[in-house]
Short mmCIF file of C-alpha atoms and ligand atoms in Angstrom, two decimals:
data_model
loop_
_atom_site.label_atom_id
_atom_site.label_comp_id
_atom_site.label_asym_id
_atom_site.label_seq_id
_atom_site.Cartn_x
_atom_site.Cartn_y
_atom_site.Cartn_z
CA UNK E 1 7.65 -174.61 87.02
CA UNK E 2 7.55 -170.83 86.91
CA UNK E 3 9.82 -168.59 84.95
CA UNK E 4 9.90 -165.67 87.38
CA UNK E 5 11.75 -162.44 86.82
CA UNK E 6 13.97 -161.13 89.62
CA UNK E 7 11.34 -158.64 90.67
CA UNK E 8 8.79 -161.35 91.40
CA UNK E 9 11.04 -163.61 93.48
CA UNK E 10 9.70 -163.82 97.02
CA UNK E 11 11.60 -161.86 99.66
CA UNK E 12 10.41 -163.10 103.03
CA UNK E 13 6.72 -163.45 102.27
CA UNK E 14 6.59 -160.60 99.74
CA UNK E 15 6.37 -160.69 95.99
CA UNK E 16 6.62 -157.58 93.86
CA UNK E 17 4.11 -157.38 91.05
CA UNK E 18 5.72 -156.00 87.92
CA UNK E 19 2.59 -156.04 85.77
CA UNK E 20 2.15 -152.26 85.94
CA UNK E 21 4.15 -149.23 87.10
CA UNK E 22 2.59 -149.31 90.59
CA UNK E 23 4.90 -152.25 91.47
CA UNK E 24 2.82 -153.50 94.43
CA UNK E 25 4.63 -155.46 97.15
CA UNK E 26 2.18 -158.22 97.96
CA UNK E 27 2.20 -160.43 101.08
CA UNK E 28 1.25 -164.10 100.95
CA UNK E 29 -2.49 -164.56 100.73
CA UNK E 30 -3.06 -160.95 99.69
CA UNK E 31 -3.75 -159.20 96.41
CA UNK E 32 -2.26 -156.02 94.98
CA UNK E 33 -3.95 -152.64 94.70
CA UNK E 34 -6.01 -153.62 91.65
CA UNK E 35 -6.97 -157.08 92.96
CA UNK E 36 -5.93 -158.56 89.62
CA UNK E 37 -2.69 -160.05 90.94
CA UNK E 38 -2.08 -161.79 94.22
CA UNK E 39 0.58 -163.67 96.15
CA UNK E 40 -0.43 -167.34 96.18
CA UNK E 41 2.13 -169.29 98.21
CA UNK E 42 4.91 -166.94 97.18
CA UNK E 43 4.03 -166.94 93.49
CA UNK E 44 2.68 -163.89 91.68
CA UNK E 45 -0.67 -165.06 90.38
CA UNK E 46 -3.25 -163.53 88.07
CA UNK E 47 -6.34 -163.99 90.20
CA UNK E 48 -9.09 -163.98 87.55
CA UNK E 49 -9.50 -166.80 85.09
CA UNK E 50 -7.92 -166.62 81.68
CA UNK E 51 -10.83 -166.96 79.26
CA UNK E 52 -10.95 -169.16 76.20
CA UNK E 53 -14.07 -168.97 74.08
CA UNK E 54 -15.09 -172.18 72.44
CA UNK E 55 -17.77 -172.66 69.83
CA UNK E 56 -18.45 -176.17 71.09
CA UNK E 57 -18.59 -175.32 74.81
CA UNK E 58 -21.99 -175.41 76.41
CA UNK E 59 -22.37 -173.02 79.29
CA UNK E 60 -18.62 -172.69 79.81
CA UNK E 61 -16.24 -174.58 82.06
CA UNK E 62 -14.65 -174.38 85.45
CA UNK E 63 -12.78 -171.36 86.67
CA UNK E 64 -9.15 -172.26 87.32
CA UNK E 65 -6.50 -169.86 88.66
CA UNK E 66 -3.35 -169.82 86.59
CA UNK E 67 0.15 -168.58 87.16
CA UNK E 68 1.35 -165.08 86.43
CA UNK E 69 1.71 -163.73 82.94
CA UNK E 70 5.44 -164.26 82.91
CA UNK E 71 5.03 -167.90 83.82
CA UNK E 72 5.76 -168.81 80.22
CA UNK E 73 5.00 -171.83 78.15
CA UNK E 74 6.31 -174.39 80.60
CA UNK E 75 4.30 -173.27 83.59
CA UNK E 76 2.54 -175.73 85.84
CA UNK E 77 -1.08 -176.22 85.03
CA UNK E 78 -3.76 -176.12 87.68
CA UNK E 79 -6.13 -178.50 85.99
CA UNK E 80 -5.91 -181.77 84.20
CA UNK E 81 -5.47 -181.36 80.47
CA UNK E 82 -8.59 -181.69 78.39
CA UNK E 83 -6.99 -182.48 75.05
CA UNK E 84 -10.17 -182.92 73.07
CA UNK E 85 -11.42 -179.45 73.90
CA UNK E 86 -8.13 -177.61 73.57
CA UNK E 87 -7.19 -179.13 70.23
CA UNK E 88 -10.43 -177.88 68.76
CA UNK E 89 -10.19 -175.42 65.91
CA UNK E 90 -13.28 -173.86 67.48
CA UNK E 91 -11.33 -172.29 70.36
CA UNK E 92 -10.41 -168.61 70.47
CA UNK E 93 -7.90 -167.32 73.02
CA UNK E 94 -9.17 -164.04 74.47
CA UNK E 95 -7.12 -161.46 76.32
CA UNK E 96 -9.47 -161.63 79.32
CA UNK E 97 -7.46 -162.58 82.39
CA UNK E 98 -4.33 -163.09 80.29
CA UNK E 99 -2.30 -160.62 82.33
CA UNK E 100 -0.23 -157.63 81.43
CA UNK E 101 3.41 -157.32 80.54
CA UNK E 102 5.20 -154.22 81.70
CA UNK E 103 7.28 -152.56 80.41
CA UNK E 104 5.95 -153.27 76.97
CA UNK E 105 9.17 -154.40 75.34
CA UNK E 106 8.44 -157.82 76.79
CA UNK E 107 6.40 -160.06 74.50
CA UNK E 108 2.66 -160.14 75.22
CA UNK E 109 1.53 -162.65 77.86
CA UNK E 110 0.36 -165.24 75.35
CA UNK E 111 1.15 -165.66 71.68
CA UNK E 112 -0.78 -168.72 70.61
CA UNK E 113 -0.59 -170.75 67.42
CA UNK E 114 -3.57 -172.42 65.80
CA UNK E 115 -4.66 -173.70 62.42
CA UNK E 116 -7.83 -172.58 60.72
CA UNK E 117 -9.03 -173.62 57.28
CA UNK E 118 -5.56 -174.87 56.44
CA UNK E 119 -3.86 -171.60 57.43
CA UNK E 120 -1.40 -171.38 60.31
CA UNK E 121 -2.56 -168.54 62.52
CA UNK E 122 -1.25 -166.67 65.55
CA UNK E 123 -3.28 -164.83 68.17
CA UNK E 124 -1.45 -162.40 70.43
CA UNK E 125 -3.36 -161.63 73.61
CA UNK E 126 -2.83 -159.18 76.42
CA UNK E 127 -4.66 -157.00 78.88
CA UNK E 128 -3.87 -153.51 77.71
CA UNK E 129 -3.42 -150.76 80.28
CA UNK E 130 -5.28 -147.90 78.64
CA UNK E 131 -4.60 -144.36 79.84
CA UNK E 132 -6.06 -142.94 76.67
CA UNK E 133 -9.54 -144.33 76.78
CA UNK E 134 -13.08 -143.10 77.05
CA UNK E 135 -16.67 -144.10 76.71
CA UNK E 136 -19.31 -142.92 74.29
CA UNK E 137 -22.81 -143.38 75.66
CA UNK E 138 -25.81 -143.30 73.34
CA UNK E 139 -29.07 -142.77 75.21
CA UNK E 140 -32.07 -143.49 73.02
CA UNK E 141 -34.52 -140.87 74.24
CA UNK E 142 -35.73 -137.44 73.26
CA UNK E 143 -35.73 -136.49 76.93
CA UNK E 144 -33.40 -133.53 77.47
CA UNK E 145 -30.48 -134.61 79.65
CA UNK E 146 -28.44 -131.40 79.54
CA UNK E 147 -27.07 -128.77 77.22
CA UNK E 148 -24.25 -129.65 74.86
CA UNK E 149 -20.85 -129.41 76.64
CA UNK E 150 -22.51 -129.49 80.11
CA UNK E 151 -20.40 -131.31 82.70
CA UNK E 152 -21.40 -134.87 83.62
CA UNK E 153 -20.51 -135.79 87.19
CA UNK E 154 -20.27 -138.81 89.42
CA UNK E 155 -20.08 -138.22 93.16
CA UNK E 156 -19.60 -134.53 92.40
CA UNK E 157 -16.50 -135.05 90.21
CA UNK E 158 -16.59 -134.23 86.52
CA UNK E 159 -16.20 -137.44 84.54
CA UNK E 160 -17.29 -136.27 81.09
CA UNK E 161 -19.70 -134.02 79.22
CA UNK E 162 -22.82 -133.97 77.09
CA UNK E 163 -21.89 -134.02 73.44
CA UNK E 164 -23.71 -133.60 70.13
CA UNK E 165 -27.10 -135.31 70.05
CA UNK E 166 -27.67 -137.88 67.34
CA UNK E 167 -30.92 -138.89 65.64
CA UNK E 168 -33.25 -139.79 68.46
CA UNK E 169 -30.43 -140.15 70.95
CA UNK E 170 -28.68 -138.05 73.55
CA UNK E 171 -24.91 -138.59 73.58
CA UNK E 172 -22.34 -138.43 76.38
CA UNK E 173 -18.56 -138.43 76.08
CA UNK E 174 -17.25 -139.89 79.33
CA UNK E 175 -13.84 -140.66 80.74
CA UNK E 176 -10.78 -139.78 78.73
CA UNK E 177 -7.23 -139.02 79.63
CA UNK E 178 -7.90 -135.48 80.85
CA UNK E 179 -10.34 -136.63 83.54
CA UNK E 180 -8.25 -139.70 84.38
CA UNK E 181 -4.95 -137.94 84.84
CA UNK E 182 -5.29 -134.21 84.15
CA UNK E 183 -7.35 -133.20 87.17
CA UNK E 184 -7.30 -134.00 90.87
CA UNK E 185 -6.68 -137.49 92.23
CA UNK E 186 -10.33 -137.65 93.27
CA UNK E 187 -11.48 -136.78 89.74
CA UNK E 188 -9.18 -139.44 88.29
CA UNK E 189 -10.44 -142.10 90.68
CA UNK E 190 -14.10 -141.22 90.10
CA UNK E 191 -13.54 -141.33 86.35
CA UNK E 192 -11.80 -144.70 86.56
CA UNK E 193 -14.52 -146.13 88.80
CA UNK E 194 -17.28 -144.88 86.50
CA UNK E 195 -15.60 -146.28 83.38
CA UNK E 196 -14.89 -149.63 84.99
CA UNK E 197 -18.50 -150.00 86.10
CA UNK E 198 -19.99 -149.02 82.74
CA UNK E 199 -17.55 -151.24 80.81
CA UNK E 200 -18.43 -154.17 83.07
CA UNK E 201 -22.14 -153.56 82.37
CA UNK E 202 -22.93 -152.24 85.84
CA UNK E 203 -25.27 -149.32 86.58
CA UNK E 204 -23.86 -145.89 87.41
CA UNK E 205 -25.57 -142.76 88.74
CA UNK E 206 -24.62 -139.58 86.93
CA UNK E 207 -25.75 -135.97 87.12
CA UNK E 208 -25.51 -133.27 84.48
CA UNK E 209 -24.85 -129.66 85.45
CA UNK E 210 -28.13 -127.84 84.82
CA UNK E 211 -29.64 -131.06 83.51
CA UNK E 212 -30.84 -134.50 84.49
CA UNK E 213 -30.00 -137.13 87.07
CA UNK E 214 -29.50 -140.43 85.31
CA UNK E 215 -28.90 -144.08 86.04
CA UNK E 216 -27.21 -145.69 83.06
CA UNK E 217 -26.29 -149.30 82.36
CA UNK E 218 -25.20 -150.80 79.05
CA UNK E 219 -28.01 -152.52 77.19
CA UNK E 220 -30.79 -151.42 79.56
CA UNK E 221 -33.34 -148.58 79.49
CA UNK E 222 -31.99 -145.33 80.93
CA UNK E 223 -33.54 -143.91 84.07
CA UNK E 224 -33.80 -140.13 83.78
CA UNK E 225 -34.92 -138.06 86.75
CA UNK E 226 -36.28 -141.20 88.38
CA UNK E 227 -38.35 -142.19 85.35
CA UNK E 228 -37.40 -145.26 83.34
CA UNK E 229 -37.48 -144.34 79.68
CA UNK E 230 -39.53 -146.60 77.50
CA UNK E 231 -39.46 -145.36 73.94
CA UNK E 232 -36.97 -143.93 71.46
CA UNK E 233 -38.79 -141.37 69.30
CA UNK E 234 -39.98 -142.56 65.91
CA UNK E 235 -38.31 -139.59 64.18
CA UNK E 236 -38.36 -135.81 64.34
CA UNK E 237 -41.70 -134.00 64.01
CA UNK E 238 -41.26 -133.57 60.28
CA UNK E 239 -40.36 -137.24 59.75
CA UNK E 240 -43.35 -138.32 61.85
CA UNK E 241 -45.64 -136.36 59.55
CA UNK E 242 -43.97 -137.94 56.54
CA UNK E 243 -44.60 -141.42 57.94
CA UNK E 244 -48.22 -141.07 59.03
CA UNK E 245 -49.77 -138.17 57.05
CA UNK E 246 -51.76 -140.44 54.78
CA UNK E 247 -53.17 -142.42 57.71
CA UNK E 248 -54.43 -139.21 59.35
CA UNK E 249 -55.82 -137.78 56.14
CA UNK E 250 -59.60 -137.37 56.28
CA UNK E 251 -59.75 -137.71 60.07
CA UNK E 252 -58.09 -134.41 61.00
CA UNK E 253 -57.68 -130.90 59.62
CA UNK E 254 -54.32 -130.35 61.29
CA UNK E 255 -51.62 -132.38 63.07
CA UNK E 256 -48.87 -130.71 65.07
CA UNK E 257 -46.05 -133.07 66.06
CA UNK E 258 -44.19 -131.50 68.97
CA UNK E 259 -40.44 -132.09 68.92
CA UNK E 260 -37.44 -130.33 70.44
CA UNK E 261 -35.65 -130.45 67.10
CA UNK E 262 -38.25 -129.96 64.35
CA UNK E 263 -41.91 -129.47 65.21
CA UNK E 264 -44.05 -130.43 62.24
CA UNK E 265 -47.31 -128.76 61.14
CA UNK E 266 -49.08 -131.04 58.69
CA UNK E 267 -51.23 -128.67 56.63
CA UNK E 268 -48.20 -126.45 55.87
CA UNK E 269 -45.81 -129.37 55.42
CA UNK E 270 -45.02 -130.93 52.07
CA UNK E 271 -46.72 -134.13 53.27
CA UNK E 272 -50.00 -132.21 53.78
CA UNK E 273 -49.62 -130.26 50.56
CA UNK E 274 -49.09 -133.50 48.69
CA UNK E 275 -52.46 -134.66 50.08
CA UNK E 276 -54.09 -131.33 49.03
CA UNK E 277 -54.82 -130.37 52.64
CA UNK E 278 -55.83 -126.71 52.99
CA UNK E 279 -53.66 -124.64 55.33
CA UNK E 280 -55.39 -124.63 58.74
CA UNK E 281 -53.99 -121.29 59.90
CA UNK E 282 -52.76 -122.53 63.30
CA UNK E 283 -49.36 -120.92 63.76
CA UNK E 284 -46.81 -122.33 66.19
CA UNK E 285 -44.04 -120.46 67.93
CA UNK E 286 -40.40 -120.86 66.99
CA UNK E 287 -38.29 -120.24 63.94
CA UNK E 288 -39.67 -121.46 60.63
CA UNK E 289 -37.15 -123.50 58.72
CA UNK E 290 -39.12 -124.63 55.68
CA UNK E 291 -42.91 -124.95 55.22
CA UNK E 292 -44.39 -126.90 58.12
CA UNK E 293 -41.04 -127.34 59.91
CA UNK E 294 -40.27 -125.21 62.97
CA UNK E 295 -37.17 -125.02 65.17
CA UNK E 296 -37.11 -123.91 68.83
CA UNK E 297 -40.85 -123.97 69.57
CA UNK E 298 -39.93 -124.31 73.26
CA UNK E 299 -36.93 -124.89 75.51
CA UNK E 300 -35.49 -128.42 75.74
CA UNK E 301 -36.78 -130.39 78.70
CA UNK E 302 -38.51 -133.49 79.91
CA UNK E 303 -41.96 -132.63 78.59
CA UNK E 304 -43.60 -133.29 75.22
CA UNK E 305 -41.14 -134.41 72.50
CA UNK E 306 -38.04 -133.47 74.48
CA UNK E 307 -39.28 -129.91 75.06
CA UNK E 308 -40.12 -128.35 78.40
CA UNK E 309 -43.83 -128.06 77.68
CA UNK E 310 -46.50 -129.98 79.52
CA UNK E 311 -49.42 -128.03 78.02
CA UNK E 312 -49.20 -128.28 74.21
CA UNK E 313 -51.28 -125.12 73.70
CA UNK E 314 -48.38 -123.03 74.99
CA UNK E 315 -46.64 -123.42 71.63
CA UNK E 316 -49.62 -122.04 69.68
CA UNK E 317 -48.70 -118.53 68.59
CA UNK E 318 -51.93 -117.46 66.87
CA UNK E 319 -54.86 -118.78 64.92
CA UNK E 320 -55.36 -117.06 61.60
CA UNK E 321 -59.05 -116.44 60.91
CA UNK E 322 -58.28 -116.22 57.19
CA UNK E 323 -57.78 -120.00 57.13
CA UNK E 324 -59.11 -121.41 60.43
CA UNK E 325 -62.76 -122.37 60.70
CA UNK E 326 -64.99 -123.43 63.62
CA UNK E 327 -65.16 -127.21 63.98
CA UNK E 328 -61.65 -127.86 62.64
CA UNK E 329 -60.13 -131.00 64.14
CA UNK E 330 -56.57 -130.67 65.46
CA UNK E 331 -54.28 -133.39 66.82
CA UNK E 332 -51.22 -132.47 68.86
CA UNK E 333 -48.87 -135.36 69.51
CA UNK E 334 -45.29 -136.00 70.61
CA UNK E 335 -42.72 -137.95 68.58
CA UNK E 336 -43.09 -141.02 70.77
CA UNK E 337 -46.88 -140.92 70.87
CA UNK E 338 -46.66 -140.88 74.68
CA UNK E 339 -48.32 -137.47 74.77
CA UNK E 340 -51.31 -136.67 72.59
CA UNK E 341 -54.39 -134.44 72.78
CA UNK E 342 -57.24 -133.81 70.39
CA UNK E 343 -58.92 -130.43 69.94
CA UNK E 344 -61.72 -128.80 67.99
CA UNK E 345 -61.92 -125.11 67.14
CA UNK E 346 -65.00 -123.54 68.75
CA UNK E 347 -67.01 -120.66 67.31
CA UNK E 348 -64.39 -118.22 68.60
CA UNK E 349 -61.64 -120.29 66.94
CA UNK E 350 -60.39 -121.33 70.35
CA UNK E 351 -58.83 -124.76 70.63
CA UNK E 352 -61.08 -126.84 72.86
CA UNK E 353 -60.26 -130.32 74.08
CA UNK E 354 -62.37 -133.04 72.47
CA UNK E 355 -62.57 -136.82 72.46
CA UNK E 356 -60.01 -138.30 70.11
CA UNK E 357 -61.71 -140.29 67.34
CA UNK E 358 -60.74 -143.97 67.10
CA UNK E 359 -59.01 -143.72 63.68
CA UNK E 360 -56.80 -140.93 65.08
CA UNK E 361 -56.05 -142.90 68.26
CA UNK E 362 -55.03 -145.83 66.09
CA UNK E 363 -52.37 -143.75 64.33
CA UNK E 364 -51.13 -142.28 67.63
CA UNK E 365 -50.76 -145.86 68.88
CA UNK E 366 -48.92 -146.70 65.70
CA UNK E 367 -46.33 -143.98 66.48
CA UNK E 368 -45.72 -145.80 69.77
CA UNK E 369 -45.57 -149.15 68.02
CA UNK E 370 -42.89 -147.80 65.70
CA UNK E 371 -40.72 -146.49 68.51
CA UNK E 372 -37.78 -148.73 69.36
CA UNK E 373 -37.08 -149.44 73.03
CA UNK E 374 -35.07 -146.79 74.84
CA UNK E 375 -31.61 -148.19 75.59
CA UNK E 376 -28.30 -146.94 76.90
CA UNK E 377 -25.44 -148.17 74.70
CA UNK E 378 -21.89 -148.03 76.01
CA UNK E 379 -18.94 -148.05 73.63
CA UNK E 380 -15.43 -148.31 75.03
CA UNK E 381 -12.89 -146.40 72.98
CA UNK E 382 -9.14 -146.73 73.45
CA UNK E 383 -5.80 -146.23 71.81
CA UNK E 384 -3.90 -149.44 71.22
CA UNK E 385 -1.42 -147.80 68.91
CA UNK E 386 1.20 -146.96 71.52
CA UNK E 387 3.73 -149.03 73.38
CA UNK E 388 1.34 -151.99 73.69
CA UNK E 389 2.34 -152.81 70.11
CA UNK E 390 5.85 -153.70 71.22
CA UNK E 391 4.43 -156.73 72.98
CA UNK E 392 3.24 -157.92 69.58
CA UNK E 393 6.15 -157.00 67.32
CA UNK E 394 9.65 -155.60 67.54
CA UNK E 395 8.70 -153.06 64.89
CA UNK E 396 5.47 -151.49 66.19
CA UNK E 397 4.51 -149.46 63.12
CA UNK E 398 4.26 -152.67 61.13
CA UNK E 399 1.44 -153.82 63.40
CA UNK E 400 -0.42 -150.57 62.78
CA UNK E 401 -0.02 -151.01 59.03
CA UNK E 402 -1.04 -154.64 59.21
CA UNK E 403 -4.23 -153.70 61.09
CA UNK E 404 -5.03 -150.99 58.55
CA UNK E 405 -4.49 -153.45 55.71
CA UNK E 406 -6.83 -155.91 57.47
CA UNK E 407 -4.08 -158.54 57.61
CA UNK E 408 -4.32 -158.44 61.40
CA UNK E 409 -7.75 -158.55 63.00
CA UNK E 410 -8.24 -156.76 66.31
CA UNK E 411 -10.81 -157.98 68.82
CA UNK E 412 -11.59 -157.20 72.45
CA UNK E 413 -12.46 -160.28 74.44
CA UNK E 414 -13.50 -161.82 71.11
CA UNK E 415 -15.86 -158.93 70.32
CA UNK E 416 -15.51 -157.12 66.99
CA UNK E 417 -14.05 -153.62 67.14
CA UNK E 418 -14.29 -150.59 64.92
CA UNK E 419 -10.81 -149.33 64.05
CA UNK E 420 -10.79 -145.60 63.43
CA UNK E 421 -9.21 -144.34 60.22
CA UNK E 422 -6.01 -142.31 60.35
CA UNK E 423 -3.01 -142.88 62.55
CA UNK E 424 -2.60 -145.30 65.42
CA UNK E 425 -4.88 -148.17 66.38
CA UNK E 426 -7.84 -146.40 67.94
CA UNK E 427 -10.59 -148.88 68.60
CA UNK E 428 -14.20 -148.76 69.70
CA UNK E 429 -16.18 -151.72 71.01
CA UNK E 430 -19.72 -152.31 72.28
CA UNK E 431 -19.19 -153.56 75.84
CA UNK E 432 -22.28 -155.76 75.72
CA UNK E 433 -20.50 -157.99 73.20
CA UNK E 434 -17.77 -158.94 75.69
CA UNK E 435 -18.18 -161.49 78.47
CA UNK E 436 -19.18 -160.00 81.82
CA UNK E 437 -16.42 -158.43 83.94
CA UNK E 438 -13.90 -158.36 81.12
CA UNK E 439 -12.42 -155.06 82.28
CA UNK E 440 -10.20 -154.16 85.21
CA UNK E 441 -8.20 -151.16 86.35
CA UNK E 442 -4.89 -150.15 87.80
CA UNK E 443 -4.62 -147.28 90.27
CA UNK E 444 -2.36 -145.14 88.09
CA UNK E 445 -5.39 -144.70 87.21
CA UNK E 446 -6.14 -146.46 83.94
CA UNK E 447 -8.57 -149.01 82.57
CA UNK E 448 -7.36 -152.52 81.79
CA UNK E 449 -9.06 -154.18 78.87
CA UNK E 450 -8.54 -157.37 76.88
CA UNK E 451 -7.22 -157.08 73.36
CA UNK E 452 -6.31 -159.71 70.79
CA UNK E 453 -4.44 -159.48 67.51
CA UNK E 454 -5.07 -162.37 65.12
CA UNK E 455 -2.88 -162.77 62.05
CA UNK E 456 -1.52 -165.52 59.83
CA UNK E 457 1.76 -166.95 61.08
CA UNK E 458 3.45 -165.91 57.86
CA UNK E 459 2.30 -162.30 58.21
CA UNK E 460 3.22 -162.33 61.90
CA UNK E 461 6.77 -163.21 60.97
CA UNK E 462 6.82 -160.50 58.31
CA UNK E 463 5.75 -157.83 60.75
CA UNK E 464 8.56 -158.74 63.14
CA UNK E 465 6.53 -160.80 65.62
CA UNK E 466 8.01 -162.51 68.66
CA UNK E 467 8.23 -165.86 66.85
CA UNK E 468 10.21 -167.62 69.59
CA UNK E 469 7.38 -166.95 72.07
CA UNK E 470 4.65 -168.65 70.06
CA UNK E 471 3.09 -171.51 72.01
CA UNK E 472 0.60 -174.18 71.09
CA UNK E 473 -2.92 -173.94 72.39
CA UNK E 474 -2.24 -177.19 74.22
CA UNK E 475 0.10 -175.45 76.67
CA UNK E 476 -2.83 -173.49 78.04
CA UNK E 477 -4.60 -176.63 79.17
CA UNK E 478 -5.79 -176.44 82.74
CA UNK E 479 -5.02 -172.76 83.08
CA UNK E 480 -8.20 -171.25 81.80
CA UNK E 481 -11.92 -170.98 82.00
CA UNK E 482 -13.74 -172.00 78.86
CA UNK E 483 -16.83 -170.05 77.91
CA UNK E 484 -19.14 -170.51 74.97
CA UNK E 485 -18.51 -168.44 71.86
CA UNK E 486 -21.05 -165.66 71.33
CA UNK E 487 -22.78 -166.59 68.11
CA UNK E 488 -23.45 -163.02 67.01
CA UNK E 489 -19.77 -162.08 67.13
CA UNK E 490 -17.87 -162.69 63.87
CA UNK E 491 -15.35 -165.50 64.16
CA UNK E 492 -11.94 -163.78 64.36
CA UNK E 493 -10.27 -166.34 62.13
CA UNK E 494 -12.54 -165.27 59.30
CA UNK E 495 -15.30 -167.45 57.95
CA UNK E 496 -16.96 -164.99 55.64
CA UNK E 497 -19.64 -164.21 58.20
CA UNK E 498 -18.24 -160.95 59.46
CA UNK E 499 -20.74 -158.64 61.13
CA UNK E 500 -20.07 -155.50 62.99
CA UNK E 501 -16.31 -155.32 62.63
CA UNK E 502 -14.62 -152.71 60.52
CA UNK E 503 -12.14 -155.30 59.40
CA UNK E 504 -12.19 -158.38 57.26
CA UNK E 505 -10.78 -161.64 58.54
CA UNK E 506 -7.10 -162.30 58.01
CA UNK E 507 -6.35 -163.07 54.41
CA UNK E 508 -5.51 -166.60 53.36
CA UNK E 509 -2.05 -167.24 52.03
S1 SF4 T 601 -1.83 -152.39 90.70
FE1 SF4 T 601 -2.24 -154.50 90.10
S2 SF4 T 601 -1.05 -154.82 88.22
FE2 SF4 T 601 -0.26 -152.96 89.19
S3 SF4 T 601 1.46 -153.68 90.41
FE3 SF4 T 601 -0.33 -153.64 91.78
S4 SF4 T 601 -1.18 -155.73 91.63
FE4 SF4 T 601 0.25 -155.50 89.94
#
């Protein structure tokens, strides 16, 4: 039996979807604009499976369509009840496929009771429609992708920008409300499409104004200008000297580690001084920061160490005859060890290419060995501190406070989230920790993402929860797909094995 609202009652063969402001009128056998809801024999139906994650499940279960989010606790089930599985305390109800309630004053699609370690718990699940959402992409490479603030585009539309680089990583800020809704319709649609693909772990092609062409996919090596990146740099030039100076000592008279940030010159550097190395007198271009550490030796680019150079000698400014001597051995190397050349000073103190001695090659190889694999990481960031809270409690600010006090744990598709300090519930989640295809969209445009709030039943009542809408896990039987629980995600009910979440598990009463 369904518990349909007036707006979803079939008129002729049409049903009106009221799960978002678009209010699609859907004919029998068709789906609405977002493909999430369809008209199945005159009943508004959420077309994707509602996902339960079970610690005991091996390889997941069957995919079973279930009735629309407003079907309520008494809805018909599409599959025979598997009591043994559903009674298990090992089952977590995710928001994936749970549906959306709109407007938000309606209770969330599912508010499910369970008992864990003797504590009565409640998990409130929904698929949030996020207008305020974006993506932070961390690209582990020293390859220059574009200048800070440069526009990032997909299909010619601006969908984000290059932001401040982090240690060994280029960073992009993509999506966001301004690109979704503040520009043209085309820009909004491109932004939504890009975010949906990246959140669902698909590859996207992006270009940077004045910078690189990239193919990015969460958890895979980035492809920059057609070249698949392999290594994340071991550190800046100065750090590289600090790590390997002792291993080079005795085999070289100078090491210059070429890096877009800090190029290191060993004999001037504290690491060389500590080893009593005499200054070699080989001066590099750029601005000296401190002894043996130089900024801006070249322009950023896709050459050695994230600079634009392909010939390392172009950064040599002069060779000081007061210190330099014929026969001096000089290594020039990048921060990934991918580029390296060995030189000797000839009688005219000119740097001449020479065969790299084995002990030096060994340390260059060790730089490579110490580089971590280059990866693109995609973090979805969204604001859940708005009207979505009304689906959880009649007094929304109490949910915010409860999250901040770690009485309520927030997860996305079971994955741990980082909750930003300050006002609201602004979350950030690594998309690779969610099941595949957890995200959807609506053409307003906005991204739809699963979100769960887990709290003790007692605290749920205190924060003004929709107590009369709590259902037992058993009522979900036959309406969901069961997947295995991802072992490296902390169990949302709290078992003392938290990892990666900014919150602790709900407190015991
Ligand atoms: S876009 Fe999707 S959620 Fe929104 S009304 Fe249409 S079918 Fe329903």
